[in-house]
Coordinates of C-alpha atoms in Angstrom, one line a residue:
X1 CA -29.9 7.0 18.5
X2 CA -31.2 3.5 17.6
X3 CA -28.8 0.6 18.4
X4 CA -30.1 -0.4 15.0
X5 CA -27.7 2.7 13.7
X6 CA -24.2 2.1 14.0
X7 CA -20.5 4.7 12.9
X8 CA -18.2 2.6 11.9
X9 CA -15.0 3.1 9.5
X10 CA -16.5 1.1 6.7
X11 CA -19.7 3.4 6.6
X12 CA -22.2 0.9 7.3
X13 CA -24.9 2.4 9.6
X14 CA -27.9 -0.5 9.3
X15 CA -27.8 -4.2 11.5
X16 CA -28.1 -6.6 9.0
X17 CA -30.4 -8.6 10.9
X18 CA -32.6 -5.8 11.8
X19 CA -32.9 -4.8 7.9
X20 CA -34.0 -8.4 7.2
X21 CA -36.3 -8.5 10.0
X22 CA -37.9 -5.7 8.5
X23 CA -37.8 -7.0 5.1
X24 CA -39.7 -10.2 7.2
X25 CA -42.0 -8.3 8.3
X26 CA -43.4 -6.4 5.3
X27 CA -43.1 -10.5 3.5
X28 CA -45.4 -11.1 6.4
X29 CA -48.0 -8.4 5.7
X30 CA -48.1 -8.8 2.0
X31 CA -48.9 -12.8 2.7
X32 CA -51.2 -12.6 5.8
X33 CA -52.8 -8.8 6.1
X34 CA -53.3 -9.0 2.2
X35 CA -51.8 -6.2 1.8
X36 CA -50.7 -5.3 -2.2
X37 CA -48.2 -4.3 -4.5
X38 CA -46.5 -1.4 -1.8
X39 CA -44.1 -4.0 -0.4
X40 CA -44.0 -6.0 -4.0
X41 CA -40.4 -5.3 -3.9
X42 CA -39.4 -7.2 -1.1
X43 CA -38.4 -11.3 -1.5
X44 CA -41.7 -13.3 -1.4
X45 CA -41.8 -17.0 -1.4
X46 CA -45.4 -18.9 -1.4
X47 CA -43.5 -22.0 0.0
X48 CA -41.0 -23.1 2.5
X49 CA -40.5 -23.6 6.3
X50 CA -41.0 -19.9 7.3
X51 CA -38.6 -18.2 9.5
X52 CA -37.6 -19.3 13.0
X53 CA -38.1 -16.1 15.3
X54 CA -37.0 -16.5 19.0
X55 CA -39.1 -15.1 21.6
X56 CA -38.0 -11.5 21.9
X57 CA -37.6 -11.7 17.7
X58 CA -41.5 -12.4 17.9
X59 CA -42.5 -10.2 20.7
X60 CA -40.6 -7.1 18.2
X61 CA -42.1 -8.8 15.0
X62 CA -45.6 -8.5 17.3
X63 CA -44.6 -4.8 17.6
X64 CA -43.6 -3.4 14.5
X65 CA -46.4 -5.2 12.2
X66 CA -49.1 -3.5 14.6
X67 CA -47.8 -0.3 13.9
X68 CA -47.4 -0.8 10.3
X69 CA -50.7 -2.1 10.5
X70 CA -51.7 1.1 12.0
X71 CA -49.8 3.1 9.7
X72 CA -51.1 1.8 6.6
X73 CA -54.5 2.5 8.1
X74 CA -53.8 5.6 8.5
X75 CA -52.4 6.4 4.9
X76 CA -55.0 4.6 3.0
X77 CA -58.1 6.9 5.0
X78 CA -56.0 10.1 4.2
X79 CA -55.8 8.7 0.1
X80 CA -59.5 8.4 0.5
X81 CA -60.4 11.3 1.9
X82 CA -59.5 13.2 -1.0
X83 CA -55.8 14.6 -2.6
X84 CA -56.6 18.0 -0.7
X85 CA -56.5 16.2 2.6
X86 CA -53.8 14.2 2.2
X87 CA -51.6 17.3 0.6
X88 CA -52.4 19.3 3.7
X89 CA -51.6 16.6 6.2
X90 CA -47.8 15.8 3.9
X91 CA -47.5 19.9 3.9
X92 CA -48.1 20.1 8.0
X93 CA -45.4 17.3 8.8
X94 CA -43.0 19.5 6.6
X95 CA -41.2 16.7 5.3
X96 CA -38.6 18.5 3.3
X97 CA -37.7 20.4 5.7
X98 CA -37.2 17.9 8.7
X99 CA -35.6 15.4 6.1
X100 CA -33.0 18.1 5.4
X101 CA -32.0 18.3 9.1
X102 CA -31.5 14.8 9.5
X103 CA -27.9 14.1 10.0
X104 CA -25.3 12.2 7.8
X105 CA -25.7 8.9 9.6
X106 CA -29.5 8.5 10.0
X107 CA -29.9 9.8 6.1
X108 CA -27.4 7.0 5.4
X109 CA -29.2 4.2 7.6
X110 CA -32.4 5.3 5.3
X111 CA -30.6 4.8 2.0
X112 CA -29.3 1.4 3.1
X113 CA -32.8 0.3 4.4
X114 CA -34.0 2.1 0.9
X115 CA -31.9 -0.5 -1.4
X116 CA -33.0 -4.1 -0.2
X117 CA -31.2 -7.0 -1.4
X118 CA -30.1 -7.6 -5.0
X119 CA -31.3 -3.7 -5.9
X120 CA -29.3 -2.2 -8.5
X121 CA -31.6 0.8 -9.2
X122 CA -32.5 2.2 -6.1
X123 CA -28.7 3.4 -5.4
X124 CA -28.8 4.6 -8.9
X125 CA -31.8 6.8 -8.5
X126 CA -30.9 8.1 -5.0
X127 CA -27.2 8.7 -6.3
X128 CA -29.0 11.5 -8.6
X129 CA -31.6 13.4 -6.6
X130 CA -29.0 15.7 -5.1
X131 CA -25.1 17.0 -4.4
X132 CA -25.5 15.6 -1.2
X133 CA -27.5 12.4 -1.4
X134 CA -24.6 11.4 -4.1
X135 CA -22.1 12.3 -1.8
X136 CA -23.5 10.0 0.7
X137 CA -24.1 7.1 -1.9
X138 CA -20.8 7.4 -2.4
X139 CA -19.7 6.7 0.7
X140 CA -21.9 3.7 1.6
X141 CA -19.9 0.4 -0.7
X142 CA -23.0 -1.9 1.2
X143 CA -25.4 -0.1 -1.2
X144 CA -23.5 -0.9 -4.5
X145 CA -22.4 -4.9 -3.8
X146 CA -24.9 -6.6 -6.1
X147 CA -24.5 -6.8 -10.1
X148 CA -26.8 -8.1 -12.0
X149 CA -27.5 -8.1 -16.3
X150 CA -30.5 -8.4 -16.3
X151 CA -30.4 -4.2 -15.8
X152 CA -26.9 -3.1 -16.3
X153 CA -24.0 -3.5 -19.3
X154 CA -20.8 -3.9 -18.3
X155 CA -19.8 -0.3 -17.9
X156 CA -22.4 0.2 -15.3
X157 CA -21.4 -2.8 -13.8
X158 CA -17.8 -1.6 -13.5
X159 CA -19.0 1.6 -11.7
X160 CA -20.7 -0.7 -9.5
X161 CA -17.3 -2.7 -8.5
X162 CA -15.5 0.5 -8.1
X163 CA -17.8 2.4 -5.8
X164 CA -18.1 -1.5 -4.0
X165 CA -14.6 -0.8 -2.8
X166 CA -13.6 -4.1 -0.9
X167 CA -16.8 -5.0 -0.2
X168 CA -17.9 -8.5 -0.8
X169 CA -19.9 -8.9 -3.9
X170 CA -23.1 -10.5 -5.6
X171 CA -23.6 -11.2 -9.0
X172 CA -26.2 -12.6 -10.9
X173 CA -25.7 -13.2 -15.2
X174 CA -28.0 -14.1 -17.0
X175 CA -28.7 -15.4 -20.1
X176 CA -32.5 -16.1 -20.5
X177 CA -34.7 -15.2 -23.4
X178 CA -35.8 -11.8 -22.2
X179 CA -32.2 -10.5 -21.9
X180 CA -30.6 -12.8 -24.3
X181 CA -31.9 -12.7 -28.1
X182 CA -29.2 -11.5 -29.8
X183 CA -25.9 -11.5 -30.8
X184 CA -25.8 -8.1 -29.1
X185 CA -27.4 -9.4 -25.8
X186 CA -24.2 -12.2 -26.0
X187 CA -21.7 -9.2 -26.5
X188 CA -23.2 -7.5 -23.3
X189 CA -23.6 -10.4 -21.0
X190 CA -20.3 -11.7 -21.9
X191 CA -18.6 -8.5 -21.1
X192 CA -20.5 -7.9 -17.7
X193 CA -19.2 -11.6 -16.9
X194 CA -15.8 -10.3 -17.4
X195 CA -16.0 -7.1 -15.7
X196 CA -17.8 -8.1 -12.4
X197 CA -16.8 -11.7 -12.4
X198 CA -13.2 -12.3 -13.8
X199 CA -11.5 -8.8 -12.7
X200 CA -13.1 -9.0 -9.1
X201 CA -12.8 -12.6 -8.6
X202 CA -11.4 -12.6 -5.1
X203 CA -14.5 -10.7 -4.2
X204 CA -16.9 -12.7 -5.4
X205 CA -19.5 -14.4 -2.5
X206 CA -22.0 -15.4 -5.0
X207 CA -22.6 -16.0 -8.7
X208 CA -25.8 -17.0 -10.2
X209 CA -25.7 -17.7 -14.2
X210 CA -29.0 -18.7 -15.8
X211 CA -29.0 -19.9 -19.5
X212 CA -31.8 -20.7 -22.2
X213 CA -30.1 -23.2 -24.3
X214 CA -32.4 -22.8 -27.0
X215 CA -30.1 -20.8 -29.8
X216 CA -26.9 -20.7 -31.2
X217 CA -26.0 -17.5 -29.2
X218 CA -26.2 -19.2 -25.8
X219 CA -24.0 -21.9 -27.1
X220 CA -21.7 -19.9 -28.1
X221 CA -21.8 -17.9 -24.9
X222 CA -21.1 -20.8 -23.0
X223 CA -18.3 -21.9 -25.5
X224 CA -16.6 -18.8 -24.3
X225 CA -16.7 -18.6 -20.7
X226 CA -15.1 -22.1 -21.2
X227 CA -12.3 -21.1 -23.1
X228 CA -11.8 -17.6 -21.4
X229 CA -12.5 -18.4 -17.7
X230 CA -12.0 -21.7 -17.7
X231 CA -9.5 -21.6 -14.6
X232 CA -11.0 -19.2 -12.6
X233 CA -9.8 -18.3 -9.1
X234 CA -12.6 -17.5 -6.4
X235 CA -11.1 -17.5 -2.8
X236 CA -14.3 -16.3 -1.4
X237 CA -17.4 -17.6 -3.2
X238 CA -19.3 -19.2 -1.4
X239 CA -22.6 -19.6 -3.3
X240 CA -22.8 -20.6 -6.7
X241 CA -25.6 -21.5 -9.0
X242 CA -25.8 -22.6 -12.5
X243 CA -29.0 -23.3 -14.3
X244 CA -30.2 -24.2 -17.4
X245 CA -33.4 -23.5 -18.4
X246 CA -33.7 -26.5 -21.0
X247 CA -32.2 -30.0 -21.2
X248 CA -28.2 -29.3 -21.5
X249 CA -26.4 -32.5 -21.0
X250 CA -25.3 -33.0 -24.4
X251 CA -24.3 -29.6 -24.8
X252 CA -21.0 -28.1 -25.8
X253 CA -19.3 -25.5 -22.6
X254 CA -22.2 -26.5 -19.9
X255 CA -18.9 -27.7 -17.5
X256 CA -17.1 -24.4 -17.8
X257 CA -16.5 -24.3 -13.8
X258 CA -14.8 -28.2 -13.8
X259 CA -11.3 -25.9 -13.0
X260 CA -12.8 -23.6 -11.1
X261 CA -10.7 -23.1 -7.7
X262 CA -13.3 -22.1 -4.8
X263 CA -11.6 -23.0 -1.4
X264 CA -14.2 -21.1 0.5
X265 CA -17.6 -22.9 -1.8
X266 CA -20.3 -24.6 0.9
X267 CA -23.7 -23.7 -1.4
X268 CA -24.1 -25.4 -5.1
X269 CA -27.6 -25.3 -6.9
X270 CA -27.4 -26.9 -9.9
X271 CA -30.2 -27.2 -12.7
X272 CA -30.8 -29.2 -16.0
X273 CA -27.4 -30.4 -15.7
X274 CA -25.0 -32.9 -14.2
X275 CA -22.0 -31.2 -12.7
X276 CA -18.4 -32.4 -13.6
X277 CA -15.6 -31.4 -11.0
X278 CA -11.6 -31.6 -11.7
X279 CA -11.1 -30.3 -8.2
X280 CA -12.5 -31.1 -4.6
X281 CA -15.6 -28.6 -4.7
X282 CA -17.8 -31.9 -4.1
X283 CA -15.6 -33.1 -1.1
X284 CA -16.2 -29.1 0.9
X285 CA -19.7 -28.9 -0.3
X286 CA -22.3 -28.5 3.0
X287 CA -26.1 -27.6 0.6
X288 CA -26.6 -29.0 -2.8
X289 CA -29.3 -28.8 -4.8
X290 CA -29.7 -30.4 -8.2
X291 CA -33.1 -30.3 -10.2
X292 CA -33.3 -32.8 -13.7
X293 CA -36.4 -31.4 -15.8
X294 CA -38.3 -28.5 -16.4
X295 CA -42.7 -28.0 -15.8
X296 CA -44.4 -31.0 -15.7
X297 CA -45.3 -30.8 -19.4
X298 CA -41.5 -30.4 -20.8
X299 CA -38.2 -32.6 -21.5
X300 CA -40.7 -36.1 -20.9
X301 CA -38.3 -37.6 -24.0
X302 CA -35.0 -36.6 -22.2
X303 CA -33.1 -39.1 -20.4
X304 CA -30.3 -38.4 -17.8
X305 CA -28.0 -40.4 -16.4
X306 CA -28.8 -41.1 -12.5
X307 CA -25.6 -42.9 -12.1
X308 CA -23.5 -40.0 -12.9
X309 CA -25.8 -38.0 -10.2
X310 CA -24.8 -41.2 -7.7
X311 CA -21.6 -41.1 -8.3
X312 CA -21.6 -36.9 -7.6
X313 CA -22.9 -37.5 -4.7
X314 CA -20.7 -40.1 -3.2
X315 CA -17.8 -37.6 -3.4
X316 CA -19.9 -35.1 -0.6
X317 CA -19.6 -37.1 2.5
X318 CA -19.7 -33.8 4.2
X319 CA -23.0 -32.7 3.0
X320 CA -25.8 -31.3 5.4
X321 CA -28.5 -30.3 3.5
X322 CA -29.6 -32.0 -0.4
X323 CA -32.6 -31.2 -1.8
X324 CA -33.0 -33.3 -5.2
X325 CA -35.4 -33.0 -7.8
X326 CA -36.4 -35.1 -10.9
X327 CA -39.4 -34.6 -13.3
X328 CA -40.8 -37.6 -15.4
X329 CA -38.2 -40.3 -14.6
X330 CA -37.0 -42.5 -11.6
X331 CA -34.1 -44.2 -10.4
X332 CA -34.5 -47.5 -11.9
X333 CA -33.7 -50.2 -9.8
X334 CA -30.9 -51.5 -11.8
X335 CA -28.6 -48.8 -12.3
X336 CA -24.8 -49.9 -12.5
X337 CA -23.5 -48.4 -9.6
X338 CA -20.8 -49.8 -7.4
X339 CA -22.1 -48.7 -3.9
X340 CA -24.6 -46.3 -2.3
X341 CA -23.3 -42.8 -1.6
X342 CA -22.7 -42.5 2.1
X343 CA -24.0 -39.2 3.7
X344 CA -23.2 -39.2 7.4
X345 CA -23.9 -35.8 8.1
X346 CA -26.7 -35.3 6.1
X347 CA -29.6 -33.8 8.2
X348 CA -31.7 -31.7 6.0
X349 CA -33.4 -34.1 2.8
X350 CA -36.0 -32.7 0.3
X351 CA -36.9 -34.9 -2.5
X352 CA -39.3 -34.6 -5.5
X353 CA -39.0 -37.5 -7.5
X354 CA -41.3 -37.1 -10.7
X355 CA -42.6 -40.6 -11.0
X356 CA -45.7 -41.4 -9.0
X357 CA -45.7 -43.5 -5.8
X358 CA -44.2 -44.7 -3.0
X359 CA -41.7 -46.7 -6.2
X360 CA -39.7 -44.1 -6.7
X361 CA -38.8 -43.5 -2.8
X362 CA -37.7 -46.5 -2.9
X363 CA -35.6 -46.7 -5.8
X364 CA -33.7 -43.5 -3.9
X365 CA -32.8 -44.8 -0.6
X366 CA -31.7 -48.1 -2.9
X367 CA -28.5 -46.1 -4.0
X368 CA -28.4 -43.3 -0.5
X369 CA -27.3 -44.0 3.2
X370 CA -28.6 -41.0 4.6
X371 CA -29.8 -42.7 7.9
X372 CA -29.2 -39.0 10.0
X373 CA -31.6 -37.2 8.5
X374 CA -33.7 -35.5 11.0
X375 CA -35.6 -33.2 8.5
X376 CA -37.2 -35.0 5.3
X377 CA -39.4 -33.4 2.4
X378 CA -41.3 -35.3 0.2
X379 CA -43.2 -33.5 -3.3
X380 CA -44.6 -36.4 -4.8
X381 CA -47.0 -36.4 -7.4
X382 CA -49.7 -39.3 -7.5
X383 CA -51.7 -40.9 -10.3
X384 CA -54.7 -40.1 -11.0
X385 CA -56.6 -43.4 -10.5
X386 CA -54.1 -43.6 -7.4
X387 CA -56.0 -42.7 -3.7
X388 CA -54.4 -40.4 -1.8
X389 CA -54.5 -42.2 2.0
X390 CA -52.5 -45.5 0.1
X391 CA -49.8 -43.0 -1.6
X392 CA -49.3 -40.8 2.0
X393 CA -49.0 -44.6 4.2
X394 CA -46.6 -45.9 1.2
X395 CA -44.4 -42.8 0.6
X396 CA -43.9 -42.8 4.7
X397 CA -43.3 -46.8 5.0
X398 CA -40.6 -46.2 2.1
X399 CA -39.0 -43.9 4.3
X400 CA -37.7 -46.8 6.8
X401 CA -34.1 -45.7 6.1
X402 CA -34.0 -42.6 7.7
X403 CA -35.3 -43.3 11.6
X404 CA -34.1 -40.5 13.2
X405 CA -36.6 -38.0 10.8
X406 CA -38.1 -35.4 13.1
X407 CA -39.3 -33.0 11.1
X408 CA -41.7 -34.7 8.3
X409 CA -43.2 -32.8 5.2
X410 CA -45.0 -34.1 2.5
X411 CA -46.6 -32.3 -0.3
X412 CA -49.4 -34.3 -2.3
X413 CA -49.8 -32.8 -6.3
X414 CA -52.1 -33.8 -9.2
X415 CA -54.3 -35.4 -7.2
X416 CA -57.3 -35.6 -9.7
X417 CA -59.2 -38.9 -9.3
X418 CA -62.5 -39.6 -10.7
X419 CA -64.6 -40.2 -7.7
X420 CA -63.5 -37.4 -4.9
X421 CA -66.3 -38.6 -2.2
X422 CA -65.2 -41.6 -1.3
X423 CA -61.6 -40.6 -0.2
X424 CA -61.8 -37.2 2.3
X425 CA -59.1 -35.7 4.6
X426 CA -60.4 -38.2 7.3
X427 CA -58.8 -40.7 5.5
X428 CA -55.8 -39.4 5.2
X429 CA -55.2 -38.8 8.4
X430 CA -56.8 -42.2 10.2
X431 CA -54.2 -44.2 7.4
X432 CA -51.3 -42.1 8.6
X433 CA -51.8 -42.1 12.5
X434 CA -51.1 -45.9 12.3
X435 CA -48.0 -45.2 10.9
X436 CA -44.7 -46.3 13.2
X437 CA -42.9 -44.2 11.3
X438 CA -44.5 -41.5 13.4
X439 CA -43.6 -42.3 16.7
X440 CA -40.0 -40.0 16.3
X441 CA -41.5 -37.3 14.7
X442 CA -42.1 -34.2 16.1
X443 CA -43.4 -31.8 13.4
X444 CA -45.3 -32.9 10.8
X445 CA -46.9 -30.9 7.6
X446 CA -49.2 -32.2 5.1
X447 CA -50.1 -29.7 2.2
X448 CA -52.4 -30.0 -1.1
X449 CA -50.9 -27.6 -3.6
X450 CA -53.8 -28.5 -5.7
X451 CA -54.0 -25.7 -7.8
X452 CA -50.2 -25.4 -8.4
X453 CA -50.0 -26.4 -11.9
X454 CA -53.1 -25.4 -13.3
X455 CA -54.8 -28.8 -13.3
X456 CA -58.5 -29.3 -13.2
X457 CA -58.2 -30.6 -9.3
X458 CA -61.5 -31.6 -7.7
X459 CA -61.0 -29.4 -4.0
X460 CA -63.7 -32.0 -2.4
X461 CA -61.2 -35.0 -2.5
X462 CA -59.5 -33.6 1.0
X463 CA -62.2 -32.7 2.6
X464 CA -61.6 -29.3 1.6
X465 CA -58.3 -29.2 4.0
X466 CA -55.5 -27.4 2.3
X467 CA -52.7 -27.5 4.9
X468 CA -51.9 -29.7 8.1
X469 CA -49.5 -29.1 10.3
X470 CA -48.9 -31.0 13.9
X471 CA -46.1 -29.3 16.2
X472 CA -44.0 -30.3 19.1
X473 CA -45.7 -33.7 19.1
X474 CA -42.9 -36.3 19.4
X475 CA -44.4 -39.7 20.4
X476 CA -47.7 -38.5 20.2
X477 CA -48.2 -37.6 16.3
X478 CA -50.3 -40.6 16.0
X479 CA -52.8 -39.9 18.2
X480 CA -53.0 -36.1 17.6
X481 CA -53.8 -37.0 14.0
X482 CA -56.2 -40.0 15.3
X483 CA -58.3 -37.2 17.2
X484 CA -58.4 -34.8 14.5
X485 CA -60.4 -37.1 12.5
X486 CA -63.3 -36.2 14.1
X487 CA -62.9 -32.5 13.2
X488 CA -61.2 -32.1 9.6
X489 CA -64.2 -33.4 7.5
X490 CA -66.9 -31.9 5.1
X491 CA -68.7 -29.4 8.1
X492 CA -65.6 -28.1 9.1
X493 CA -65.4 -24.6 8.6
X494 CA -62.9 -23.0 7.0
X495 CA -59.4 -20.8 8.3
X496 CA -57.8 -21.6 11.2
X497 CA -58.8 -24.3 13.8
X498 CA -56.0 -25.0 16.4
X499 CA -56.2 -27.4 19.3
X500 CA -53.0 -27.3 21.6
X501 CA -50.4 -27.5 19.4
X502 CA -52.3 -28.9 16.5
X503 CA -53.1 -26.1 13.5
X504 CA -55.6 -27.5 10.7
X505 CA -55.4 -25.3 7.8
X506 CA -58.4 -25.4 5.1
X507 CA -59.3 -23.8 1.7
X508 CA -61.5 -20.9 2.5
X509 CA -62.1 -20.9 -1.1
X510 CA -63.7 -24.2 -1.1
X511 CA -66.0 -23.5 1.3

């Protein structure tokens, strides 16, 4: 039997890592080998680091996507070779009948591999296809640990919690426009909250709640999780994320957790909103996240106060990880503040600050001390008379206050100027190898989303380079970029190029 497969008392037969490595994997296929809609169910994200494999994780992931590969092959010339063929080859393997002599703990690892993360249906429809796959179901509380309203009321939710038995639980409510646009929608959602979040409280590991505050009903929602659940007691949540979909500052209930008592809390997301705590949550927090503004082209008349988000964030010394992101505004130079918020132990910094320019960089580290970051993210949009090689030396130059950065990203948007052949990807690159802001790093990525928000983007301004990335290059960044000037230009050709550890990414579509 697979070491993968394991008997315990708890009924749990699948390694969580080896279910995510296989959720990875299929991610990884449905990105790189183009492969469609079949593994549309898995988690997909078009952005981000990627996942950090060690050697014998590779050599595995190496393994399995080659025989994937080879399966799918397989499947899709059986599809086109007719129904007839394909029927004949299902009917030889006899599927039903080797599927019914599987035992108890291999049918179970299936189901648990079956019902991926956040799935409330699949236990539902496996649960019904027979006396024994119920039976089994039943017995598996891994398979019935996430809650969510966007697809269940609160009686569903409470079967859930129930056949959950004292498993740790998820639970995502939501109150955005699809699911929320009536008075009945309120009724539902504001029962689920109290069946899966109120009577199961000490079970609780994460809570997402989403609102549209764009009616009366979500006000009123809010209203009464403030006045019903205002002194909640979580002893185990440790996510929690609360998001707004519109401006909601001024708005009546938006600090319903204030009282909220969560001991074991290190992960807070927080969106369209500035969080008010009565208890020490900030002090324990370890990742916070806290985004001010919606798309690009909403809430430009809103205006939020930066010092309150200043003050926040001097109560989490203990923070290791803040990713902070504001659309249209900047902190202006002359907010009343009293000191800068210390972060000691923050090592992991993303920042999108709305405004274009190196400015508003600056403007942040006036009010931070975050000198041990060793991982720093900048999304910065530019003007659109602004050229690209000044904005990528001045956003790095700004960054002075953090020396020990290792690991440097920065992502370039709306980069639309009027004459795109006099500024290519050779320029970026030459400006930014004379940086001395280099000389610690040892990864550095460079992307042009330019696409991302629908714009009219001109392609030829970069040289038709889409991504850079430079690794394990510490001391030597510089010149690595220096070189590649001579190949990232308008006859490269596009995909992959790599020279040692250098990878140049272009725009196939440009080409």
């Amino acid at each position: 039997m697979s070491s993968d497969i394991q008997t315990t008392q708890s009924y749990t037969y699948v390694n969580a890592d080896s279910t995510r490595l296989l959720k990875d994997i299929c991610s990884k296929l449905r990105r790189d080998e183009d492969i469609p809609a079949i593994f549309s169910g898995f988690p997909y994200f078009a952005y981000g680091t990627g996942i950090q494999l060690t050697v014998a994780q590779t050599l595995h992931l190496v393994r399995v996507v080659e025989s994937v590969r080879l399966l799918l092959t397989e499947l899709q010339r059986a599809a086109a070779s007719g129904e007839y063929y394909l029927r004949s080859r299902l009917s030889a393997l006899q599927i039903q009948e080797g599927f019914a002599k599987l035992p108890d703990d291999v049918v179970s690892h299936i189901f648990e591999l079956a019902c991926g993360w956040m799935d409330v249906k699949t236990p539902v429809l496996i649960s019904s296809v027979s006396r024994r796959f119920r039976q089994l179901a039943l017995r598996l509380p891994n398979l019935w640990t996430f809650i969510s309203a966007h697809f269940q009321n609160h009686l569903q939710a409470q079967d859930f919690v129930t056949r959950s038995a004292t498993q740790k639980l998820t639970v995502r409510a939501t109150g955005v426009r699809s699911y929320f646009g009536s008075n009945y929608d309120l009724k539902r959602t504001l029962d689920m909250f109290s069946v899966s979040v109120a009577s199961v409280s000490s079970r609780l590991v994460s809570l997402s709640i989403d609102v549209e505050i764009d009616n009366d009903s979500s006000v009123e929602f809010l209203t009464t999780i403030s006045k019903s659940h205002s002194s909640l007691v979580l002893p185990q949540l440790e996510y929690l994320r609360i998001f707004f979909h519109d401006f909601a500052e001024n708005t009546p209930g938006i600090h319903f957790c204030r009282n909220w008592a969560m001991p074991s809390l290190h992960s807070f997301d927080a969106g369209n909103f500035i969080p008010q705590f009565d208890t020490d949550v900030p002090e324990r927090l370890l990742s916070f996240t806290i985004e001010l503004g919606s798309d690009f082209d909403e809430l430009q008349d809103e205006v939020w106060e930066y010092a309150a988000v200043v003050r926040l964030l001097r109560r989490m010394a203990r923070l290791n990880s803040l990713s902070l992101s504001i659309r249209h505004q900047y902190f202006d130079p002359q907010l009343e503040v009293r000191s800068k918020a210390l972060l000691p132990d923050l090592r992991d910094l993303q920042l999108d600050l709305g405004k274009p320019g190196p400015t508003s960089v600056a403007n942040f580290f006036r009010y931070f001390n975050c000198e041990g970051v060793t991982s720093l993210r900048l999304d910065a949009m530019l003007k659109v008379d602004m050229r690209p090689p000044e904005a990528i030396v001045g956003l790095v130059s700004e960054c002075r206050n953090t020396p020990n950065v290792t690991d440097l990203g920065i992502t370039l948007r709306y980069c639309t100027y009027p004459d795109p052949q006099t500024q290519t990807a050779r320029d970026q690159l030459e400006n930014l190898s004379h940086s001395a802001f280099l000389q610690n790093v040892c990864n550095l990525h460079i992307d042009f989303p330019l696409e991302e928000f629908g714009y009219d983007c001109i392609l030829d301004f970069a040289g038709k380079t889409r991504e850079i990335r430079v690794e394990n290059c510490t001391g030597q960044a510089g010149a690595i970029l220096s070189r590649l000037t001579t190949r990232v230009n308008h006859g490269f050709k596009g995909g992959e190029a790599q020279s040692g550890s250098t990878m140049v990414i272009a725009d196939p579509a440009a080409w």
